[in-house]
Coordinates of C-alpha atoms in Angstrom, one line a residue:
X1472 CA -103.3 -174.0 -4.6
X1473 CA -105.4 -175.3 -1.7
X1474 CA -102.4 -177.8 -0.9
X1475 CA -99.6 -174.9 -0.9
X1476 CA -102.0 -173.1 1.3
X1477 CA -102.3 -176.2 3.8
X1478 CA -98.5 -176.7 3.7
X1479 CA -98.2 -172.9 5.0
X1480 CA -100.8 -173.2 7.5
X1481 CA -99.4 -176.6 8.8
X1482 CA -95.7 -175.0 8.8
X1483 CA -96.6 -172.3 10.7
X1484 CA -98.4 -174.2 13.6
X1485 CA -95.4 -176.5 13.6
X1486 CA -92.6 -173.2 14.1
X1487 CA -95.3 -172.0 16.7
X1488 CA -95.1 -175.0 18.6
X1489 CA -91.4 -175.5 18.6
X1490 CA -91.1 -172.2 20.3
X1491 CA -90.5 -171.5 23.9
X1492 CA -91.6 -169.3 26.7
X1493 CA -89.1 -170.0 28.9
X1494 CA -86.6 -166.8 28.8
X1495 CA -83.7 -168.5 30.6
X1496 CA -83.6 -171.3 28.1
X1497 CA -80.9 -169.8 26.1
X1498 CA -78.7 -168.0 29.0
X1499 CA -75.5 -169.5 30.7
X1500 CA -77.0 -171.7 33.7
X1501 CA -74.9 -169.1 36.2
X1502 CA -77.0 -166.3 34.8
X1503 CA -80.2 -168.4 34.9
X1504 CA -80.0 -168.4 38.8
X1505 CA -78.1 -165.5 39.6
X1506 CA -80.4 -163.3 41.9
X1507 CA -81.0 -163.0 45.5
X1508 CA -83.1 -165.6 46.8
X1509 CA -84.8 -164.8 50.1
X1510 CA -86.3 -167.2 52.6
X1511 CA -85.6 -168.9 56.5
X1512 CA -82.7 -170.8 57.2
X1513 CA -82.5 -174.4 59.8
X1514 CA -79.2 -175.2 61.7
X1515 CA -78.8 -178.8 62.7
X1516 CA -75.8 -179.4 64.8
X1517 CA -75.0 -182.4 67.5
X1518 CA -75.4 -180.2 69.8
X1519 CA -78.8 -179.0 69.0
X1520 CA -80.2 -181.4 66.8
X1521 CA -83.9 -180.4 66.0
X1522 CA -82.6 -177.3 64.6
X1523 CA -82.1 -173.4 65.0
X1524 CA -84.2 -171.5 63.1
X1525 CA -84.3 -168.0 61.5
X1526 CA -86.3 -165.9 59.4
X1527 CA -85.1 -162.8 57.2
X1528 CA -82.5 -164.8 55.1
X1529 CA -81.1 -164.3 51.8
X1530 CA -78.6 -166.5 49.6
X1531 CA -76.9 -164.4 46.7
X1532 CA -76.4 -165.9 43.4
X1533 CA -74.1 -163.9 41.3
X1534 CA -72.7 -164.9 38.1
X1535 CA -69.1 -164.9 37.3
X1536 CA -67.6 -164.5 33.5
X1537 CA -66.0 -168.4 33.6
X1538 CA -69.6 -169.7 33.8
X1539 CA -69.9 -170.4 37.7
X1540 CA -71.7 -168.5 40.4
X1541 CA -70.3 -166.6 43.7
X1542 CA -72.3 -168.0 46.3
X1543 CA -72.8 -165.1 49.1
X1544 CA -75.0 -166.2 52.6
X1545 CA -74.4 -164.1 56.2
X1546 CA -75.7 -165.5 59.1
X1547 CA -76.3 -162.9 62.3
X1548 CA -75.4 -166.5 64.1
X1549 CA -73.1 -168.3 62.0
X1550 CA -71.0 -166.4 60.1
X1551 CA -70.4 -165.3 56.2
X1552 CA -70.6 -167.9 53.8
X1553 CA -68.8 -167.6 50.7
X1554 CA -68.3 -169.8 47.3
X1555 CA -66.4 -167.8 44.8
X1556 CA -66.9 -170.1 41.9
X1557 CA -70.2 -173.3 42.5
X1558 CA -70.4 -175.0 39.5
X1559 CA -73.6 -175.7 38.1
X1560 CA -75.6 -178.0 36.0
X1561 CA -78.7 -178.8 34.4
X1562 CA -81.2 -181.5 34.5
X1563 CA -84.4 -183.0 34.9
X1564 CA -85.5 -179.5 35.1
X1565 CA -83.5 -178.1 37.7
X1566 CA -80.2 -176.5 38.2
X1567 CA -77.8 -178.5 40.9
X1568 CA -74.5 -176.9 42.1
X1569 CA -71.8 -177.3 44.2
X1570 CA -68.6 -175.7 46.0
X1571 CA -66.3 -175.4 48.4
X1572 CA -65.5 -172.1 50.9
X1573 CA -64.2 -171.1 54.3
X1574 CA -66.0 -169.0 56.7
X1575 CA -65.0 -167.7 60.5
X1576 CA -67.6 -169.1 63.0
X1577 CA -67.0 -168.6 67.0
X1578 CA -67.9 -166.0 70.0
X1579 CA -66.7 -162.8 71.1
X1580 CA -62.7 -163.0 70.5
X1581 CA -62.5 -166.7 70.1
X1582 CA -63.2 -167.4 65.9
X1583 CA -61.6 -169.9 64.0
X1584 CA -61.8 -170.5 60.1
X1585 CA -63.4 -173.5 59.2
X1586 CA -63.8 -175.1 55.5
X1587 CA -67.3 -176.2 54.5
X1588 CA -69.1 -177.6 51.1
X1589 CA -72.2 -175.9 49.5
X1590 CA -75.1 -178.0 47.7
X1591 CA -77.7 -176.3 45.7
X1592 CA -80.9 -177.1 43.9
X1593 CA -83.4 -174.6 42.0
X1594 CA -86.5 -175.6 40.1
X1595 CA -86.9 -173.9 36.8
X1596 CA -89.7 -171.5 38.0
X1597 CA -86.6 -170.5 40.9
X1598 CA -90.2 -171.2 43.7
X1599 CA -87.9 -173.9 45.5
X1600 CA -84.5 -173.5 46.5
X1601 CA -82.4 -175.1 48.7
X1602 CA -79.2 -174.5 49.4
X1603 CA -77.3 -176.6 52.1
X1604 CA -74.0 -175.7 53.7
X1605 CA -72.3 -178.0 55.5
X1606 CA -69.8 -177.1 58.3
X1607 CA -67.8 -181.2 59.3
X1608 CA -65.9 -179.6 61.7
X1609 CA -68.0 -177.3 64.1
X1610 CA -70.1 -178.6 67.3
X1611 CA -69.9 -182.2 66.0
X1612 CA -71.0 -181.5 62.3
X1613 CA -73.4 -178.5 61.6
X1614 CA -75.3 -178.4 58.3
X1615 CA -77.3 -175.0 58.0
X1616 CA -80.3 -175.3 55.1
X1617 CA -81.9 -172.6 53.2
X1618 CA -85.6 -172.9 52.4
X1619 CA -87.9 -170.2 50.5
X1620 CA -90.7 -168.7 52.7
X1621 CA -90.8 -168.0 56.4
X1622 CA -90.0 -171.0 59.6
X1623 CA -92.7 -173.6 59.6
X1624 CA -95.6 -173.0 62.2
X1625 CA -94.1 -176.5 63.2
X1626 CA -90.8 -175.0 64.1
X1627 CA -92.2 -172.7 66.5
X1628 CA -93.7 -175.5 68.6

């Protein structure tokens, strides 16, 4: 009696363990980061290479049925940014995606379409992303990176 007992205890602690917390665990990775992610944003170009910054950003992640994610980003300087379908994988604890898009950059009358590539990366607990789009073909190369939180005091220097 005393073993059956043991065996029921020790089963139980083994099925409590195995469990996980982690809600997103079972969801499609594009509706694991879907959501609107809000932070600063850097500009690096050749033409101003230690970077324009700005505050009051948001990246939208929003998850599409064929298991990739519409990326959505507009810049008050540079433009809408938009990736209809970044694919997306897992590992090492984070999701990675990438894709392809074309946005209209340029001044007053003078704007041009111009294609660029998208790179993402979000820890688990979504406290760091970063999402980079990169622009080959505009003032010399211009890569603009997302970043959680506000500019760096550093920046403002």
């Amino acid at each position: 009696m005393k073993i059956k007992i043991l065996l029921a205890v020790l089963l139980v602690v083994c099925t409590c363990t195995a469990c996980s917390d982690d809600k997103n665990e079972d969801a499609p990775l594009n509706q694991a980061v879907a959501g609107k992610y809000e932070g600063y944003t850097k500009a690096v170009a050749q033409y101003f290479p230690n970077g324009q910054y700005a505050n009051t950003q948001s990246v939208i992640l929003t998850a599409n049925d064929d298991e990739t994610v519409k990326v959505s980003y507009t810049s008050d300087s540079f433009g809408e940014f938009i990736v209809n379908n970044a694919t997306i994988e897992q590992k090492d604890g984070s999701y990675t995606m990438k894709g392809e898009g074309t946005t209209v950059i340029g001044m007053g009358e003078s704007k041009k379409e111009y294609a660029f590539t998208f790179e993402g990366n979000i820890d688990k607990a979504k406290e760091t992303p970063v999402f980079v789009f990169t622009v080959p073909a505009v003032m010399g190369g211009m890569t603009i990176t997302f970043a959680k939180g506000n500019v760096p005091e550093s920046a403002n220097n």
